[in-house]
Amino acid sequence: RKMKIIGVIPAREGSKRLKHKNVYPLNGVPMIEYTINAALKSKYINEDNLYINTDFDKVIDIAKRRNIQVVERPPHLAGDKVWTQPVINHTDDELGGLDDEDIIVILQANSPQITTEKIDECIDMLINNDLFEVHTIDSTMINNGAIQVIKRKVREQKGKVCYNGVVMADWIDVHTIEDINKIGEL
């Protein structure tokens, strides 16, 4: 059986600091579209294996216009205190068919600086080094959340995960209008 790869963009409606940040018009383009554009140019991701997990009508409209598949997020997974992993697990459960060695590529909707090259670099690093997880970090060596690539078995990881890799991507995780101003023109 050939290894499967899926891309998932979690994009809920709620946002405390920047209202509707995932569709905030950055240079006239809804922020999530930057992530979609980068993902669809990947050598691993296309319209057949990219999914948006959302509870937000505006995001659903963008997904339909872009021919991206939607996994509708239930209300209990749309609150402020819900972590990303349960949302990814929900997507995996809804889609079915993934084995533990398959790959889930988690792409943040509010990281408009995401590039296709970094997406592919993260996936290549995981595959070529037989890692469990690869994520992007900024210049301070802190995970910026933009890209996280995991083997499916990590979703249920009960112990320490040692087989990790990181890729440098000094991007801004957008949560406020100040963050938008720091990015400026893309």
PDB file of C-alpha atoms in Angstrom:
ATOM      1  CA  ARG A   1       0.000   0.000   0.000  1.00  0.00           C
ATOM      2  CA  LYS A   2       1.270   3.430  -0.951  1.00  0.00           C
ATOM      3  CA  MET A   3       1.644   5.968   1.842  1.00  0.00           C
ATOM      4  CA  LYS A   4      -1.152   8.570   1.913  1.00  0.00           C
ATOM      5  CA  ILE A   5      -0.651  12.255   2.588  1.00  0.00           C
ATOM      6  CA  ILE A   6      -3.433  14.689   3.454  1.00  0.00           C
ATOM      7  CA  GLY A   7      -3.298  18.419   4.073  1.00  0.00           C
ATOM      8  CA  VAL A   8      -5.556  19.985   6.696  1.00  0.00           C
ATOM      9  CA  ILE A   9      -6.184  23.689   7.245  1.00  0.00           C
ATOM     10  CA  PRO A  10      -8.016  24.262  10.539  1.00  0.00           C
ATOM     11  CA  ALA A  11      -9.961  27.551  10.302  1.00  0.00           C
ATOM     12  CA  ARG A  12     -12.629  28.236  12.897  1.00  0.00           C
ATOM     13  CA  GLU A  13     -14.828  31.327  12.920  1.00  0.00           C
ATOM     14  CA  GLY A  14     -14.050  32.579  16.404  1.00  0.00           C
ATOM     15  CA  SER A  15     -11.095  34.776  17.211  1.00  0.00           C
ATOM     16  CA  LYS A  16     -10.745  36.963  20.275  1.00  0.00           C
ATOM     17  CA  ARG A  17      -8.008  39.378  19.233  1.00  0.00           C
ATOM     18  CA  LEU A  18      -8.596  39.866  15.486  1.00  0.00           C
ATOM     19  CA  LYS A  19     -12.202  39.237  14.478  1.00  0.00           C
ATOM     20  CA  HIS A  20     -12.508  36.655  11.694  1.00  0.00           C
ATOM     21  CA  LYS A  21      -8.714  36.575  11.306  1.00  0.00           C
ATOM     22  CA  ASN A  22      -8.758  33.623   8.909  1.00  0.00           C
ATOM     23  CA  VAL A  23     -10.601  35.684   6.287  1.00  0.00           C
ATOM     24  CA  TYR A  24      -9.056  39.039   7.201  1.00  0.00           C
ATOM     25  CA  PRO A  25      -8.297  40.824   3.902  1.00  0.00           C
ATOM     26  CA  LEU A  26      -4.514  41.033   3.699  1.00  0.00           C
ATOM     27  CA  ASN A  27      -3.627  43.084   0.611  1.00  0.00           C
ATOM     28  CA  GLY A  28      -7.208  42.469  -0.528  1.00  0.00           C
ATOM     29  CA  VAL A  29      -6.959  38.667  -0.218  1.00  0.00           C
ATOM     30  CA  PRO A  30      -8.577  36.645   2.605  1.00  0.00           C
ATOM     31  CA  MET A  31      -5.697  35.429   4.780  1.00  0.00           C
ATOM     32  CA  ILE A  32      -6.575  31.719   4.399  1.00  0.00           C
ATOM     33  CA  GLU A  33      -6.097  32.017   0.627  1.00  0.00           C
ATOM     34  CA  TYR A  34      -2.336  32.459   1.094  1.00  0.00           C
ATOM     35  CA  THR A  35      -2.204  29.071   2.832  1.00  0.00           C
ATOM     36  CA  ILE A  36      -4.451  27.459   0.206  1.00  0.00           C
ATOM     37  CA  ASN A  37      -2.309  28.844  -2.637  1.00  0.00           C
ATOM     38  CA  ALA A  38       0.937  27.570  -1.100  1.00  0.00           C
ATOM     39  CA  ALA A  39      -0.577  24.152  -0.358  1.00  0.00           C
ATOM     40  CA  LEU A  40      -1.946  23.614  -3.861  1.00  0.00           C
ATOM     41  CA  LYS A  41       1.484  24.192  -5.419  1.00  0.00           C
ATOM     42  CA  SER A  42       3.054  21.474  -3.246  1.00  0.00           C
ATOM     43  CA  LYS A  43       4.331  18.344  -4.935  1.00  0.00           C
ATOM     44  CA  TYR A  44       2.395  16.381  -2.280  1.00  0.00           C
ATOM     45  CA  ILE A  45      -0.905  18.267  -1.925  1.00  0.00           C
ATOM     46  CA  ASN A  46      -3.671  19.008  -4.414  1.00  0.00           C
ATOM     47  CA  GLU A  47      -7.444  19.488  -4.516  1.00  0.00           C
ATOM     48  CA  ASP A  48      -7.944  15.744  -3.931  1.00  0.00           C
ATOM     49  CA  ASN A  49      -6.111  15.584  -0.599  1.00  0.00           C
ATOM     50  CA  LEU A  50      -6.487  19.071   0.883  1.00  0.00           C
ATOM     51  CA  TYR A  51      -9.214  19.660   3.473  1.00  0.00           C
ATOM     52  CA  ILE A  52     -10.388  22.660   5.449  1.00  0.00           C
ATOM     53  CA  ASN A  53     -11.880  21.940   8.873  1.00  0.00           C
ATOM     54  CA  THR A  54     -14.186  24.833   9.715  1.00  0.00           C
ATOM     55  CA  ASP A  55     -17.410  26.038  11.293  1.00  0.00           C
ATOM     56  CA  PHE A  56     -17.342  29.351   9.399  1.00  0.00           C
ATOM     57  CA  ASP A  57     -19.641  30.080   6.417  1.00  0.00           C
ATOM     58  CA  LYS A  58     -17.172  32.556   4.855  1.00  0.00           C
ATOM     59  CA  VAL A  59     -14.413  29.913   4.911  1.00  0.00           C
ATOM     60  CA  ILE A  60     -16.813  27.321   3.479  1.00  0.00           C
ATOM     61  CA  ASP A  61     -17.617  29.751   0.640  1.00  0.00           C
ATOM     62  CA  ILE A  62     -13.911  30.233  -0.106  1.00  0.00           C
ATOM     63  CA  ALA A  63     -13.340  26.465  -0.034  1.00  0.00           C
ATOM     64  CA  LYS A  64     -16.215  25.828  -2.445  1.00  0.00           C
ATOM     65  CA  ARG A  65     -14.992  28.553  -4.806  1.00  0.00           C
ATOM     66  CA  ARG A  66     -11.488  27.046  -4.713  1.00  0.00           C
ATOM     67  CA  ASN A  67     -12.767  23.446  -5.037  1.00  0.00           C
ATOM     68  CA  ILE A  68     -11.309  22.489  -1.642  1.00  0.00           C
ATOM     69  CA  GLN A  69     -13.059  19.835   0.414  1.00  0.00           C
ATOM     70  CA  VAL A  70     -14.606  20.891   3.734  1.00  0.00           C
ATOM     71  CA  VAL A  71     -14.885  18.927   6.962  1.00  0.00           C
ATOM     72  CA  GLU A  72     -17.547  20.715   8.984  1.00  0.00           C
ATOM     73  CA  ARG A  73     -16.427  21.345  12.536  1.00  0.00           C
ATOM     74  CA  PRO A  74     -18.928  20.582  15.291  1.00  0.00           C
ATOM     75  CA  PRO A  75     -19.583  23.294  17.919  1.00  0.00           C
ATOM     76  CA  HIS A  76     -17.764  21.396  20.679  1.00  0.00           C
ATOM     77  CA  LEU A  77     -14.533  21.709  18.650  1.00  0.00           C
ATOM     78  CA  ALA A  78     -14.975  25.396  17.796  1.00  0.00           C
ATOM     79  CA  GLY A  79     -14.372  27.052  21.163  1.00  0.00           C
ATOM     80  CA  ASP A  80     -11.464  29.208  22.327  1.00  0.00           C
ATOM     81  CA  LYS A  81     -10.082  26.480  24.581  1.00  0.00           C
ATOM     82  CA  VAL A  82      -9.978  23.733  21.940  1.00  0.00           C
ATOM     83  CA  TRP A  83      -6.469  22.701  20.890  1.00  0.00           C
ATOM     84  CA  THR A  84      -5.612  21.888  17.278  1.00  0.00           C
ATOM     85  CA  GLN A  85      -4.987  18.157  17.787  1.00  0.00           C
ATOM     86  CA  PRO A  86      -8.633  17.251  18.556  1.00  0.00           C
ATOM     87  CA  VAL A  87      -9.607  19.131  15.363  1.00  0.00           C
ATOM     88  CA  ILE A  88      -7.055  17.143  13.362  1.00  0.00           C
ATOM     89  CA  ASN A  89      -8.294  13.919  14.964  1.00  0.00           C
ATOM     90  CA  HIS A  90     -11.871  14.882  14.012  1.00  0.00           C
ATOM     91  CA  THR A  91     -10.776  15.421  10.401  1.00  0.00           C
ATOM     92  CA  ASP A  92      -8.975  12.068  10.370  1.00  0.00           C
ATOM     93  CA  ASP A  93     -12.028  10.313  11.865  1.00  0.00           C
ATOM     94  CA  GLU A  94     -14.395  11.930   9.349  1.00  0.00           C
ATOM     95  CA  LEU A  95     -12.218  10.999   6.383  1.00  0.00           C
ATOM     96  CA  GLY A  96     -11.223   7.529   7.526  1.00  0.00           C
ATOM     97  CA  GLY A  97      -8.789   5.364   5.629  1.00  0.00           C
ATOM     98  CA  LEU A  98      -5.486   6.583   7.083  1.00  0.00           C
ATOM     99  CA  ASP A  99      -2.950   4.181   8.565  1.00  0.00           C
ATOM    100  CA  ASP A 100      -0.496   5.033  11.344  1.00  0.00           C
ATOM    101  CA  GLU A 101       2.381   5.587   8.903  1.00  0.00           C
ATOM    102  CA  ASP A 102       0.359   7.981   6.710  1.00  0.00           C
ATOM    103  CA  ILE A 103       1.114  11.701   6.894  1.00  0.00           C
ATOM    104  CA  ILE A 104      -1.050  14.614   7.985  1.00  0.00           C
ATOM    105  CA  VAL A 105       0.174  18.071   6.967  1.00  0.00           C
ATOM    106  CA  ILE A 106      -1.334  20.740   9.243  1.00  0.00           C
ATOM    107  CA  LEU A 107      -1.241  24.224   7.714  1.00  0.00           C
ATOM    108  CA  GLN A 108      -2.225  27.261   9.724  1.00  0.00           C
ATOM    109  CA  ALA A 109      -4.784  29.559   8.079  1.00  0.00           C
ATOM    110  CA  ASN A 110      -3.403  32.650   9.847  1.00  0.00           C
ATOM    111  CA  SER A 111       0.183  32.264   8.610  1.00  0.00           C
ATOM    112  CA  PRO A 112       0.042  34.074   5.265  1.00  0.00           C
ATOM    113  CA  GLN A 113       3.819  33.870   4.812  1.00  0.00           C
ATOM    114  CA  ILE A 114       3.640  30.079   4.322  1.00  0.00           C
ATOM    115  CA  THR A 115       5.440  28.970   1.179  1.00  0.00           C
ATOM    116  CA  THR A 116       5.166  25.873  -0.957  1.00  0.00           C
ATOM    117  CA  GLU A 117       8.911  25.356  -0.600  1.00  0.00           C
ATOM    118  CA  LYS A 118       8.717  25.163   3.202  1.00  0.00           C
ATOM    119  CA  ILE A 119       5.696  22.839   3.072  1.00  0.00           C
ATOM    120  CA  ASP A 120       7.605  20.449   0.819  1.00  0.00           C
ATOM    121  CA  GLU A 121      10.796  20.820   2.872  1.00  0.00           C
ATOM    122  CA  CYS A 122       8.921  19.763   6.019  1.00  0.00           C
ATOM    123  CA  ILE A 123       7.312  16.770   4.292  1.00  0.00           C
ATOM    124  CA  ASP A 124      10.608  15.746   2.664  1.00  0.00           C
ATOM    125  CA  MET A 125      12.395  15.953   6.024  1.00  0.00           C
ATOM    126  CA  LEU A 126       9.813  13.709   7.670  1.00  0.00           C
ATOM    127  CA  ILE A 127       9.874  11.136   4.869  1.00  0.00           C
ATOM    128  CA  ASN A 128      13.632  11.118   4.196  1.00  0.00           C
ATOM    129  CA  ASN A 129      14.564  10.804   7.870  1.00  0.00           C
ATOM    130  CA  ASP A 130      11.694   8.539   8.942  1.00  0.00           C
ATOM    131  CA  LEU A 131      10.589  11.070  11.557  1.00  0.00           C
ATOM    132  CA  PHE A 132       7.297  11.221  13.450  1.00  0.00           C
ATOM    133  CA  GLU A 133       6.880  14.995  13.339  1.00  0.00           C
ATOM    134  CA  VAL A 134       8.353  18.106  11.707  1.00  0.00           C
ATOM    135  CA  HIS A 135       7.318  21.687  12.438  1.00  0.00           C
ATOM    136  CA  THR A 136       8.433  25.188  11.593  1.00  0.00           C
ATOM    137  CA  ILE A 137      10.277  27.405  14.056  1.00  0.00           C
ATOM    138  CA  ASP A 138      11.121  31.092  14.014  1.00  0.00           C
ATOM    139  CA  SER A 139      14.525  32.719  14.499  1.00  0.00           C
ATOM    140  CA  THR A 140      14.117  32.513  18.289  1.00  0.00           C
ATOM    141  CA  MET A 141      13.812  28.725  17.904  1.00  0.00           C
ATOM    142  CA  ILE A 142      10.154  28.776  18.968  1.00  0.00           C
ATOM    143  CA  ASN A 143       7.512  26.764  17.118  1.00  0.00           C
ATOM    144  CA  ASN A 144       5.487  29.282  15.106  1.00  0.00           C
ATOM    145  CA  GLY A 145       2.675  26.844  14.343  1.00  0.00           C
ATOM    146  CA  ALA A 146       2.625  27.587  10.615  1.00  0.00           C
ATOM    147  CA  ILE A 147       3.387  24.062   9.387  1.00  0.00           C
ATOM    148  CA  GLN A 148       3.265  20.821  11.312  1.00  0.00           C
ATOM    149  CA  VAL A 149       3.760  17.517   9.528  1.00  0.00           C
ATOM    150  CA  ILE A 150       2.989  14.375  11.499  1.00  0.00           C
ATOM    151  CA  LYS A 151       2.695  10.671  10.984  1.00  0.00           C
ATOM    152  CA  ARG A 152      -0.866   9.725  11.846  1.00  0.00           C
ATOM    153  CA  LYS A 153       0.278   7.604  14.800  1.00  0.00           C
ATOM    154  CA  VAL A 154       1.316  10.806  16.597  1.00  0.00           C
ATOM    155  CA  ARG A 155      -2.360  11.722  17.064  1.00  0.00           C
ATOM    156  CA  GLU A 156      -2.559   9.150  19.844  1.00  0.00           C
ATOM    157  CA  GLN A 157       0.991   9.548  21.127  1.00  0.00           C
ATOM    158  CA  LYS A 158       1.027   8.679  24.801  1.00  0.00           C
ATOM    159  CA  GLY A 159       4.739   9.034  25.408  1.00  0.00           C
ATOM    160  CA  LYS A 160       7.669  11.202  24.480  1.00  0.00           C
ATOM    161  CA  VAL A 161       8.138  11.715  20.758  1.00  0.00           C
ATOM    162  CA  CYS A 162      11.843  11.650  19.960  1.00  0.00           C
ATOM    163  CA  TYR A 163      11.793  11.482  16.178  1.00  0.00           C
ATOM    164  CA  ASN A 164      11.236  15.182  15.514  1.00  0.00           C
ATOM    165  CA  GLY A 165      12.646  17.656  13.043  1.00  0.00           C
ATOM    166  CA  VAL A 166      12.392  21.401  12.611  1.00  0.00           C
ATOM    167  CA  VAL A 167      12.537  23.742   9.638  1.00  0.00           C
ATOM    168  CA  MET A 168      13.443  27.408  10.015  1.00  0.00           C
ATOM    169  CA  ALA A 169      10.693  29.737   8.813  1.00  0.00           C
ATOM    170  CA  ASP A 170      10.795  33.134  10.453  1.00  0.00           C
ATOM    171  CA  TRP A 171       7.124  33.936   9.975  1.00  0.00           C
ATOM    172  CA  ILE A 172       4.575  35.824  12.019  1.00  0.00           C
ATOM    173  CA  ASP A 173       1.675  33.925  13.574  1.00  0.00           C
ATOM    174  CA  VAL A 174      -1.142  36.447  12.988  1.00  0.00           C
ATOM    175  CA  HIS A 175      -3.444  37.105  15.916  1.00  0.00           C
ATOM    176  CA  THR A 176      -3.695  40.918  16.023  1.00  0.00           C
ATOM    177  CA  ILE A 177      -3.785  43.931  13.731  1.00  0.00           C
ATOM    178  CA  GLU A 178      -0.235  44.675  14.954  1.00  0.00           C
ATOM    179  CA  ASP A 179       0.842  41.321  13.525  1.00  0.00           C
ATOM    180  CA  ILE A 180      -0.732  42.272  10.190  1.00  0.00           C
ATOM    181  CA  ASN A 181       1.196  45.555  10.233  1.00  0.00           C
ATOM    182  CA  LYS A 182       4.482  43.699  10.911  1.00  0.00           C
ATOM    183  CA  ILE A 183       3.955  41.558   7.811  1.00  0.00           C
ATOM    184  CA  GLY A 184       3.183  44.474   5.511  1.00  0.00           C
ATOM    185  CA  GLU A 185       3.206  43.660   1.827  1.00  0.00           C
ATOM    186  CA  LEU A 186       3.599  40.028   0.807  1.00  0.00           C
TER     187      LEU A 186
END
